[in-house]
Coordinates of C-alpha atoms in Angstrom, one line a residue:
M300 CA -12.3 15.7 -13.3
I301 CA -13.3 18.8 -11.3
S302 CA -12.6 22.1 -13.0
T303 CA -12.3 25.4 -10.9
K304 CA -10.2 28.4 -10.3
I305 CA -9.3 27.7 -6.7
F306 CA -9.3 24.1 -5.2
I307 CA -8.2 24.1 -1.5
S308 CA -8.6 20.6 0.2
V309 CA -9.6 20.8 3.9
V310 CA -8.6 17.1 5.1
Y311 CA -10.7 15.1 7.2
F312 CA -10.0 11.7 8.9
K313 CA -13.2 11.4 10.9
P314 CA -16.6 13.3 11.2
A315 CA -16.2 16.9 12.5
P316 CA -18.0 20.2 11.6
L317 CA -17.1 21.0 8.0
V318 CA -15.3 24.1 6.8
K319 CA -16.6 24.7 3.3
T320 CA -17.1 27.3 0.6
A321 CA -16.8 27.3 -3.1
Y322 CA -12.9 27.2 -2.9
L323 CA -12.6 25.3 0.5
N324 CA -13.4 21.5 -0.3
P325 CA -13.8 19.0 2.7
I326 CA -11.9 15.9 1.6
Q327 CA -11.9 12.8 3.5
A328 CA -8.6 10.9 3.5
G329 CA -8.4 7.0 3.7
R330 CA -12.1 6.6 3.0
A331 CA -11.3 3.3 1.3
L332 CA -10.2 1.9 4.5
G333 CA -13.9 2.2 5.8
R334 CA -13.2 3.4 9.4
F335 CA -15.2 6.5 9.1
H336 CA -17.7 8.2 6.9
V337 CA -17.6 11.9 6.9
E338 CA -20.9 13.1 5.6
G339 CA -20.7 16.0 3.0
A340 CA -16.8 15.4 2.2
I341 CA -15.4 14.3 -1.1
G342 CA -13.9 10.8 -0.7
D343 CA -10.0 10.3 -1.6
D344 CA -11.2 6.8 -3.0
T345 CA -12.8 8.2 -6.3
G346 CA -11.0 8.7 -9.5
K347 CA -7.2 7.8 -9.5
N348 CA -6.2 7.6 -5.8
N349 CA -4.2 5.8 -3.2
S350 CA -6.8 6.0 -0.4
H351 CA -6.0 2.6 0.6
D352 CA -2.2 3.8 1.5
N353 CA -3.6 6.3 3.9
L354 CA -2.1 4.6 7.1
F355 CA 1.4 5.4 5.7
W356 CA 0.5 8.6 3.5
S357 CA -1.9 10.2 6.2
E358 CA -3.4 13.4 4.9
L359 CA -1.2 13.1 1.7
T360 CA -3.9 10.7 0.0
A361 CA -6.1 13.8 -0.2
L362 CA -3.3 15.5 -2.1
Y363 CA -2.6 12.4 -4.4
W364 CA -6.3 12.6 -5.2
M365 CA -6.4 16.3 -5.9
R366 CA -3.4 16.1 -8.2
H367 CA -5.1 13.3 -10.3
N368 CA -8.6 14.5 -10.3
V369 CA -8.9 18.4 -10.1
E370 CA -8.0 21.0 -12.9
A371 CA -7.6 24.5 -11.1
E372 CA -5.3 27.6 -11.3
Y373 CA -4.7 27.5 -7.7
Y374 CA -4.3 24.3 -5.4
G375 CA -4.1 24.0 -1.7
Q376 CA -4.3 21.6 1.2
M377 CA -5.2 22.5 4.9
H378 CA -6.4 20.4 7.9
Y379 CA -9.7 20.5 9.6
R380 CA -8.0 21.6 12.7
R381 CA -5.1 23.6 11.1
L382 CA -6.2 26.2 8.5
L383 CA -4.9 29.4 7.0
A384 CA -6.4 32.6 7.9
F385 CA -7.0 34.8 4.7
A386 CA -8.3 37.8 6.7
G387 CA -6.8 41.1 5.6
K388 CA -5.0 41.5 8.8
K389 CA -3.8 39.0 11.5
P390 CA -6.9 38.0 13.7
R391 CA -6.7 38.6 17.5
G392 CA -6.5 35.1 18.6
L393 CA -5.7 32.1 16.5
S394 CA -7.4 29.2 18.1
F395 CA -11.2 28.3 17.7
E396 CA -13.6 25.9 19.6
E397 CA -16.3 25.6 17.0
I398 CA -17.1 26.2 13.6
S399 CA -19.7 29.2 13.2
D400 CA -20.4 32.3 11.0
E401 CA -18.2 34.2 13.4
T402 CA -15.3 31.9 12.8
Y403 CA -15.6 32.1 9.1
E404 CA -15.5 36.0 9.2
K405 CA -12.8 36.3 11.8
Y406 CA -10.4 34.1 9.8
G407 CA -11.4 35.4 6.4
W408 CA -12.6 31.8 5.2
R409 CA -14.4 33.7 2.4
D410 CA -13.9 33.1 -1.4
D411 CA -13.4 36.7 -2.1
L412 CA -10.5 36.8 0.5
I413 CA -9.0 33.6 -0.6
E414 CA -8.9 34.8 -4.2
K415 CA -7.3 37.8 -3.2
A416 CA -4.7 36.0 -1.1
C417 CA -3.9 33.8 -4.0
E418 CA -3.5 36.5 -6.4
S419 CA -0.9 38.1 -4.1
A420 CA 1.6 35.4 -4.3
D421 CA 2.6 32.0 -6.1
I422 CA 2.9 30.2 -2.9
L423 CA 1.0 30.7 0.5
T424 CA 2.3 28.8 3.6
P425 CA 1.9 29.1 7.3
P426 CA 4.9 30.7 9.3
A427 CA 7.9 28.5 9.8
R428 CA 8.3 28.1 13.7
P429 CA 11.4 27.3 15.6
L430 CA 11.8 23.7 16.5
Y431 CA 11.5 22.8 20.3
L432 CA 9.8 20.3 22.2
P433 CA 6.6 21.3 24.3
G434 CA 7.6 23.0 27.4
L435 CA 11.3 23.5 26.2
P436 CA 11.4 26.6 24.2
D437 CA 15.0 27.3 25.2
L438 CA 16.0 24.0 23.5
V439 CA 15.8 25.1 19.8
M440 CA 16.8 22.2 17.6
T441 CA 17.9 21.5 14.0
A442 CA 15.2 20.0 11.9
S443 CA 17.4 16.7 11.6
D444 CA 17.6 16.4 15.3
F445 CA 14.0 17.2 15.8
F446 CA 12.9 14.7 13.3
A447 CA 15.2 12.1 15.0
H448 CA 13.8 12.7 18.3
Q449 CA 10.2 12.4 17.2
H450 CA 10.6 9.7 14.8
H451 CA 13.2 7.1 13.6
A452 CA 16.4 9.0 12.5
R453 CA 17.3 6.1 10.0
D454 CA 14.1 6.9 8.0
M455 CA 15.2 10.5 7.2
A456 CA 18.6 8.9 6.0
V457 CA 16.6 6.8 3.6
L458 CA 14.7 9.8 2.4
E459 CA 18.0 11.9 1.8
D460 CA 19.1 9.0 -0.3
I461 CA 16.0 8.9 -2.3
V462 CA 15.8 12.6 -3.0
K463 CA 19.7 12.5 -4.1
E464 CA 19.0 9.7 -6.5
R465 CA 15.5 11.1 -7.7
A466 CA 15.4 14.8 -7.5
P467 CA 19.3 16.0 -7.2
H468 CA 18.2 19.6 -7.9
I469 CA 15.9 19.7 -4.8
Y470 CA 18.5 17.8 -2.5
P471 CA 20.5 20.9 -1.6
Y472 CA 17.5 22.7 -0.2
L473 CA 16.4 19.5 1.9
V474 CA 19.9 19.8 3.4
Q475 CA 19.2 23.6 3.9
I476 CA 15.9 22.6 5.8
L477 CA 17.5 19.7 7.8
T478 CA 20.3 22.0 9.1
G479 CA 18.0 24.8 9.8
R480 CA 16.1 25.5 13.2
K481 CA 12.6 26.3 11.7
L482 CA 9.8 24.5 9.7
F483 CA 6.1 24.8 9.1
F484 CA 4.2 21.4 9.6
N485 CA 1.1 19.5 8.3
S486 CA 2.3 20.2 4.7
I487 CA -0.1 23.1 4.5
S488 CA 0.2 25.2 1.6
V489 CA -1.7 26.9 -1.4
M490 CA 0.3 27.1 -4.7
R491 CA -0.2 28.6 -8.4
R492 CA -0.9 25.7 -10.9
P493 CA 2.9 25.3 -12.3
F494 CA 4.2 25.1 -8.9
F495 CA 1.6 22.7 -7.3
L496 CA 2.1 20.1 -10.3
E497 CA 5.9 20.3 -9.9
Y498 CA 5.6 20.2 -6.2
A499 CA 2.8 17.3 -6.1
D500 CA 4.8 15.1 -8.7
F501 CA 8.2 15.6 -6.7
L502 CA 6.2 14.6 -3.4
I503 CA 4.5 11.6 -4.6
D504 CA 7.6 10.3 -6.4
M505 CA 9.6 10.7 -3.0
L506 CA 6.9 9.2 -0.9
E507 CA 6.0 6.1 -3.3
A508 CA 9.8 5.3 -3.0
A509 CA 9.9 5.9 0.6
Q510 CA 7.0 3.4 1.0
Q511 CA 8.9 0.7 -1.0
R512 CA 12.1 1.1 0.9
I513 CA 11.0 1.7 4.5
D514 CA 9.2 -1.1 6.4
V515 CA 6.8 0.4 9.1
S516 CA 5.2 -2.8 10.0
G517 CA 6.8 -2.8 13.3
Y518 CA 5.9 0.8 14.1
D519 CA 3.2 1.9 16.4
S520 CA -0.1 3.5 14.9
Y521 CA 1.5 7.2 15.4
Q522 CA 4.9 6.3 13.7
S523 CA 3.5 4.4 11.0
R524 CA 2.0 7.5 9.4
L525 CA 5.5 8.1 8.0
G526 CA 4.6 9.5 4.8
G527 CA 2.9 12.4 6.4
F528 CA 5.7 13.2 8.5
L529 CA 8.4 12.9 5.7
A530 CA 6.1 15.0 3.7
E531 CA 6.4 18.2 5.9
Y532 CA 10.2 18.3 5.3
L533 CA 9.9 17.6 1.6
T534 CA 7.3 20.5 1.5
C535 CA 9.4 22.9 3.2
A536 CA 12.4 21.9 0.9
Y537 CA 10.4 22.3 -2.3
V538 CA 9.1 25.8 -1.2
A539 CA 12.8 26.8 -0.6
Y540 CA 13.7 25.6 -4.0
A541 CA 10.8 27.1 -5.8
K542 CA 11.7 30.6 -4.2
S543 CA 15.4 30.3 -4.9
V544 CA 15.3 28.6 -8.4
H545 CA 12.0 29.7 -9.9
G546 CA 11.6 33.0 -8.1
A547 CA 8.4 32.1 -6.8
R548 CA 6.8 34.8 -4.5
A549 CA 5.9 33.2 -1.3
R550 CA 4.0 34.8 1.4
E551 CA 3.1 33.4 5.0
L552 CA -0.3 33.6 6.2
P553 CA -1.4 33.3 10.0
L554 CA -2.1 29.5 11.1
T555 CA -5.3 28.9 13.1
W556 CA -5.9 25.7 15.0
G557 CA -9.1 24.1 16.4
I558 CA -8.7 23.2 20.0
R559 CA -10.8 20.7 22.3
P560 CA -13.9 22.5 23.3
R561 CA -15.1 22.4 26.9
P562 CA -17.6 19.4 27.6
P563 CA -21.1 20.8 27.6
V564 CA -21.6 20.6 31.3
S565 CA -23.1 23.2 33.7
P566 CA -20.6 24.3 36.2
Q567 CA -23.5 25.5 38.7
Q568 CA -25.2 21.8 38.3
V569 CA -22.0 19.8 38.9
L570 CA -21.1 22.0 41.8
L571 CA -24.7 21.4 43.3
E572 CA -24.6 17.8 42.6
A573 CA -21.2 17.3 44.4
R574 CA -22.7 19.2 47.5
Q575 CA -25.7 17.0 47.4
K576 CA -23.5 13.7 47.2
R577 CA -21.6 15.0 50.3
D578 CA -24.7 15.8 52.1
R579 CA -26.3 12.5 51.4
T580 CA -23.2 10.4 52.7
R581 CA -24.1 8.0 55.4
V582 CA -21.3 6.7 57.5
A583 CA -21.4 2.8 57.7
D584 CA -20.4 0.7 60.8
R585 CA -16.8 -0.3 60.3
G586 CA -16.9 -3.4 62.5
D587 CA -13.7 -5.0 63.4
G588 CA -11.8 -5.3 60.1
G589 CA -8.4 -4.5 61.7
A590 CA -5.0 -2.9 60.2
D591 CA -5.7 -4.8 56.9
D592 CA -8.9 -2.9 56.4
D593 CA -7.2 0.5 56.6
I594 CA -7.4 2.8 53.4
N595 CA -3.9 4.5 53.3
V596 CA -3.9 7.9 51.8
A597 CA -0.6 9.8 51.3
L598 CA 0.0 13.3 50.8
A599 CA 3.4 15.2 50.2
V600 CA 3.0 18.5 52.2
D601 CA 5.0 21.6 53.5
D602 CA 3.8 24.1 55.9
Y603 CA 2.7 26.6 52.9
Y604 CA 0.4 23.8 51.5
L605 CA -0.9 22.6 54.7
P606 CA -4.2 24.5 54.7
H607 CA -5.0 23.0 51.2
A608 CA -3.9 19.6 52.2
A609 CA -6.5 19.8 55.0
V610 CA -9.2 20.6 52.5
T611 CA -8.2 17.2 50.5
M612 CA -8.3 15.3 53.6
L613 CA -11.5 16.9 55.1
S614 CA -13.4 16.3 51.8
A615 CA -12.2 12.4 51.7
L616 CA -13.4 11.9 55.3
K617 CA -16.9 13.8 54.8
T618 CA -17.6 11.8 51.6
S619 CA -16.3 8.4 52.9
T620 CA -18.7 5.9 54.1
T621 CA -16.3 4.5 56.6
P622 CA -14.2 7.5 57.6
S623 CA -12.4 5.5 60.5
R624 CA -10.8 3.4 58.0
L625 CA -9.0 6.4 56.4
R626 CA -5.3 6.6 57.6
F627 CA -3.6 9.8 56.3
L628 CA 0.2 9.6 55.9
V629 CA 1.6 13.0 55.6
L630 CA 4.9 13.0 53.8
N631 CA 6.9 16.2 54.8
G632 CA 10.6 17.1 55.0
H633 CA 10.4 18.1 58.6
T634 CA 8.8 21.5 57.3
I635 CA 5.4 21.3 59.1
S636 CA 5.5 23.4 62.5
A637 CA 4.4 21.7 65.8
G638 CA 1.4 24.0 65.9
N639 CA 0.0 23.1 62.4
R640 CA 0.6 19.4 63.0
E641 CA -1.6 19.7 66.1
R642 CA -4.3 21.7 64.2
L643 CA -4.2 19.2 61.4
E644 CA -4.3 16.1 63.6
G645 CA -7.3 17.6 65.3
L646 CA -9.2 18.2 62.4
V647 CA -8.7 14.5 61.0
K648 CA -9.4 12.9 64.4
G649 CA -12.4 15.1 64.9
A650 CA -14.0 13.9 61.4
G651 CA -13.3 10.3 62.4
G652 CA -9.9 9.6 60.5
R653 CA -6.4 8.9 61.8
I654 CA -3.2 10.7 60.8
D655 CA 0.8 10.0 60.8
F656 CA 3.3 12.5 60.0
I657 CA 6.0 10.7 57.9
D658 CA 9.2 12.8 58.2
I659 CA 11.4 12.3 54.9
D660 CA 15.2 13.3 54.7
D661 CA 15.1 15.0 51.3
R662 CA 19.0 15.5 50.9
D663 CA 19.2 12.7 48.5
L664 CA 16.5 14.4 46.4
R665 CA 17.9 18.0 46.2
W666 CA 19.5 17.5 42.8
L667 CA 16.3 16.7 41.1
P668 CA 15.0 19.7 39.0
L669 CA 11.9 22.1 40.0
N670 CA 10.7 23.6 36.7
R671 CA 7.7 25.7 38.0
D672 CA 7.5 28.3 40.7
Y673 CA 4.6 26.6 42.6
I674 CA 6.3 23.2 42.7
S675 CA 8.5 22.3 45.8
I676 CA 10.9 19.4 46.5
A677 CA 7.8 17.7 48.4
T678 CA 6.6 16.7 44.8
Y679 CA 9.4 14.0 44.8
Y680 CA 8.5 12.2 48.1
R681 CA 6.4 9.8 46.4
L682 CA 9.4 8.3 44.7
V683 CA 10.9 7.3 47.9
M684 CA 8.0 6.9 50.3
H685 CA 8.2 3.3 50.3
H686 CA 11.5 3.6 52.2
Y687 CA 9.8 5.7 55.1
L688 CA 6.3 4.4 55.3
P689 CA 5.5 1.9 58.0
P690 CA 6.0 -1.9 57.0
D691 CA 2.3 -2.5 57.3
V692 CA 1.6 -0.2 54.6
E693 CA 1.6 -2.3 51.1
K694 CA -0.7 0.0 49.1
V695 CA -1.4 3.6 49.3
I696 CA -3.6 6.2 47.6
Y697 CA -1.6 9.3 46.7
L698 CA -3.3 12.7 46.5
D699 CA -1.9 16.0 45.6
A700 CA -3.0 18.6 48.1
D701 CA -4.9 20.6 45.4
T702 CA -7.6 18.2 45.3
V703 CA -11.0 17.8 46.5
V704 CA -12.7 14.2 46.9
I705 CA -16.3 13.9 46.0
E706 CA -16.7 10.2 45.6
P707 CA -15.9 7.8 48.4
V708 CA -12.2 6.7 48.3
E709 CA -13.4 3.3 49.0
K710 CA -14.3 3.1 45.4
L711 CA -10.9 4.2 44.4
W712 CA -9.3 1.7 47.0
A713 CA -11.3 -1.2 45.6
I714 CA -9.9 -0.9 42.0
D715 CA -7.7 -3.9 41.2
L716 CA -4.3 -2.8 40.0
E717 CA -4.1 -6.1 38.0
G718 CA -0.6 -6.7 38.7
H719 CA 0.6 -3.2 37.9
P720 CA 2.9 -1.4 40.4
V721 CA 0.9 2.0 39.8
A722 CA -2.3 3.2 38.7
G723 CA -3.2 6.6 37.1
A724 CA -5.6 8.5 35.1
P725 CA -4.7 10.2 31.6
D726 CA -3.1 13.8 31.6
D727 CA -4.7 16.7 29.9
A728 CA -1.5 17.3 27.7
G729 CA -0.6 13.7 27.5
L730 CA 0.0 13.1 23.9
P731 CA 2.8 16.0 23.5
Q732 CA 4.2 14.9 26.9
A733 CA 4.5 11.4 25.7
R734 CA 6.1 12.3 22.5
R735 CA 8.6 14.8 24.3
L736 CA 9.8 11.7 26.4
R737 CA 9.5 9.2 23.4
L738 CA 7.2 6.9 25.1
D739 CA 5.5 4.0 23.4
A740 CA 2.2 5.0 21.8
A741 CA 0.3 2.5 23.5
H742 CA 1.0 4.1 26.8
R743 CA -1.3 6.8 27.8
Y744 CA 0.7 9.5 29.7
F745 CA -0.9 9.9 33.2
N746 CA -1.1 12.7 35.4
A747 CA 0.6 12.0 39.0
G748 CA -1.7 13.9 41.0
V749 CA -4.0 11.1 41.9
M750 CA -2.4 7.6 41.8
V751 CA -2.6 4.3 43.5
F752 CA 0.9 2.8 44.6
D753 CA 1.7 -0.8 45.1
V754 CA 4.1 0.0 48.0
A755 CA 5.3 -3.8 48.5
R756 CA 6.2 -3.9 44.8
F757 CA 8.1 -0.5 45.0
R758 CA 10.3 -2.0 47.9
E759 CA 11.4 -4.7 45.8
M760 CA 12.6 -2.4 42.9
P761 CA 16.1 -0.6 42.5
L762 CA 14.3 2.7 41.9
A763 CA 17.2 5.0 42.8
E764 CA 19.4 3.5 40.2
A765 CA 16.5 3.5 37.6
I766 CA 15.7 7.2 38.2
L767 CA 19.7 8.2 37.9
E768 CA 19.6 6.2 34.7
I769 CA 16.5 7.9 33.4
F770 CA 18.0 11.4 34.0
R771 CA 21.2 10.4 32.4
R772 CA 19.3 9.4 29.4
Q773 CA 16.6 12.0 29.2
G774 CA 17.2 14.6 31.6
P775 CA 17.1 17.6 29.3
Y776 CA 13.4 16.4 28.1
I777 CA 12.2 15.9 31.8
I778 CA 10.1 19.0 32.5
S779 CA 7.4 17.8 34.6
Q780 CA 9.4 16.5 37.6
D781 CA 8.4 13.1 39.2
Q782 CA 5.2 12.8 36.7
D783 CA 7.6 12.3 33.8
I784 CA 9.8 9.9 35.8
L785 CA 6.8 7.9 36.8
N786 CA 5.7 7.6 33.2
I787 CA 9.0 6.8 31.9
L788 CA 9.3 3.9 34.6
F789 CA 6.1 2.5 34.1
C790 CA 5.5 3.0 30.6
N791 CA 3.0 0.1 29.4
D792 CA 2.8 -1.0 33.0
T793 CA 0.2 1.0 34.5
K794 CA -3.4 0.4 35.5
E795 CA -5.5 3.0 33.8
L796 CA -7.9 5.0 36.0
P797 CA -11.1 6.5 34.8
L798 CA -10.4 10.2 34.2
A799 CA -13.2 11.0 36.7
W800 CA -10.7 10.1 39.4
N801 CA -8.3 12.8 38.5
A802 CA -10.9 15.5 36.9
G803 CA -8.3 18.2 35.8
T804 CA -8.8 21.9 35.3
R805 CA -8.8 21.6 31.6
I806 CA -12.1 19.5 31.3
Y807 CA -13.9 22.6 32.5
R808 CA -12.5 24.7 29.9
S809 CA -11.2 24.8 26.3
N810 CA -8.2 22.9 26.0
A811 CA -5.3 23.9 23.4
L812 CA -3.2 20.9 24.3
E813 CA -3.6 17.5 23.1
P814 CA -5.1 15.6 25.9
A815 CA -4.4 11.6 26.3
Y816 CA -8.1 11.2 26.9
S817 CA -11.2 11.3 24.3
E818 CA -13.9 13.9 24.4
K819 CA -16.4 11.2 25.7
E820 CA -14.1 10.5 28.5
A821 CA -13.6 14.4 29.2
F822 CA -17.6 14.5 29.3
E823 CA -18.0 11.7 31.5
A824 CA -15.5 13.1 34.1
A825 CA -16.7 16.6 34.0
R826 CA -20.3 15.7 34.5
F827 CA -19.5 13.0 37.3
P828 CA -16.0 13.8 38.7
A829 CA -15.0 11.5 41.7
I830 CA -11.8 13.7 42.4
V831 CA -11.3 17.1 41.3
H832 CA -7.7 18.3 40.8
F833 CA -7.0 22.1 40.6
M834 CA -4.1 21.8 38.1
D835 CA -2.1 24.8 36.8
A836 CA -1.0 27.9 38.5
K837 CA -4.7 29.4 39.2
K838 CA -5.8 27.7 42.4
P839 CA -9.2 28.0 44.2
W840 CA -7.6 30.0 47.0
H841 CA -6.6 32.7 44.4
T842 CA -8.9 35.4 43.6
K843 CA -8.8 35.1 40.0
C844 CA -9.7 31.5 39.9
T845 CA -13.0 30.8 38.0
H846 CA -12.9 27.0 38.6
P847 CA -16.5 25.6 39.1
F848 CA -15.4 23.8 42.1
T849 CA -13.9 26.8 43.7
E850 CA -16.8 27.1 46.1
L851 CA -16.7 23.5 47.2
Y852 CA -13.1 24.0 48.0
W853 CA -14.0 27.0 50.4
D854 CA -16.8 24.9 51.8
Y855 CA -14.2 22.6 53.3
R856 CA -11.6 25.3 53.8
N857 CA -14.0 27.3 56.1
Q858 CA -14.5 24.0 58.3
T859 CA -10.7 23.9 59.2
P860 CA -8.5 26.1 61.3
W861 CA -7.4 27.9 58.3
A862 CA -10.8 29.3 57.4
E863 CA -11.3 32.7 55.5
S864 CA -12.4 36.0 57.2
A865 CA -15.7 37.4 56.5
G866 CA -13.9 40.2 54.7
H867 CA -11.9 38.0 52.5
R868 CA -14.9 35.9 51.4
A869 CA -16.9 39.1 50.4
K870 CA -13.8 40.4 48.4
R871 CA -13.5 37.0 46.7
R872 CA -17.0 36.3 45.6
L873 CA -17.3 39.8 44.2
I874 CA -14.2 39.7 42.2
Q875 CA -15.4 36.3 40.9
R876 CA -18.7 37.5 39.9
V877 CA -17.2 40.4 37.9
R878 CA -14.7 38.3 36.3
R879 CA -17.5 35.6 35.1
W880 CA -19.6 38.5 33.8
L881 CA -16.7 40.2 31.8
R882 CA -16.0 36.8 30.0
A883 CA -18.4 36.8 27.1
P884 CA -17.5 33.5 25.9
D885 CA -18.6 32.1 29.1
R886 CA -22.0 33.6 28.7
R887 CA -22.4 32.2 25.1
F888 CA -21.2 28.8 26.6
E889 CA -24.1 28.9 29.4
K890 CA -26.5 29.7 26.6
R891 CA -25.5 26.7 24.6
I892 CA -25.8 24.5 27.8
K893 CA -29.3 25.7 28.6
S894 CA -30.5 25.1 24.9
S895 CA -29.1 21.7 24.7

């Protein structure tokens, strides 16, 4: 039995930098399952424990262990990527990339400050936040509706029955929580001993009963962590009960969160290597392959985006080993002027490729939503392009017009779709996107900016009817336009592309979102990108863009009829130098790269 004044568990599932003081204690949840070993953390498989039940209980096996193996005046639980800030005043910025002495100081992870915070209240919690789905802040939901959207509604009904039977004195407060529109998550709290013991016994009793009554054997790996999800609502209900019935003094502390750090890749190095690859490209003799040898590349473009599409096409041609195979299919809604068509055609033919302008009647698409200022109706053209493309086009690579090609597109064209209608690479916010749309956990939500389409298959599908049905069923939750639609349509029927074929902006900076790819995938894509995709609002043609491949974009742009003036170039480079110098975290990052 461990005896101490304050014992706050910092729960880990897998190896990560430890947050540790005399009062902050790293605990590995589920160690008995043998999946990982977190060096320096206490295993929840010692003493009295339920470590083997971690797949259902999630982080709560650490709380179970703490309840039965620790004697303290104050108990608490946090998560290694979600921690309370004990600093005297709210820190500026609550996200962190790494654990360092500066992080400890900034967020007050010091025993004297922890003790002071504990003595100021009976219960410490994170702030409750309004309940809405990612990207939909105006659609605030009740806690009951939020749970039903994110999980299985019937499971909450079972939990309600359990609480009514076994803790009727707390049930009214669960009702209060479920009908409210705010919640704090992760079951994070610090409590004075009498409150913690009552809370832990209540929570453990409810979860043991739920584990007996709810069969999760058919759930996916995410939903099977049901005990952890139910505990979030039970924790909020207990805190409301303790405040109202026991007069517990509760205080909210800021919540910090760890974010995905940038891969340790030098921006200067990857830019240099991309230029060297381009310059080393050798054009092979195409021979007489015929029409079947064409590489079809489609882009959806209007007059405004044409200069950027020209960059995409020129980069594909300049890095191709057989540019004469490249056939560009420019999808447009009669919005490209005759002069710009002529200029683009001259550019493509001059670089050895071919180009066709495919005029699309977008009147049947105008009912579809546009949720971002920089998105136009052209984004939906890929959903109907199979009706307009020439009959001989049975397969096509689709590229957004804010991409730059680094590796020969021949390599992408050669990837076998293995019977799937589409291929795409995982998105940099893929996990919350998939949960918002209630997609199967086995499906990795993909980004639609770089895809391969089996056009022949599309012509066989009743897509118009399917899209209408999707909007009728999930319309309020669709915020990423056709990307959401494509992910719903082809959930679990997508060929996954390596992330390098759609190397987005966030792999070159810290990512506060939950990507659908691993840190290893991010490193490999950042180090050896095949197609760079300038996602988000700041594009390389904006002076405030500091993306490492901005100069590669201008390398190509300045070979097109839409080249920048000498004055614009001088101004742009000056602004970028100043912005890079002013960003101190970038300088620390560069030093870390050089020392590694």
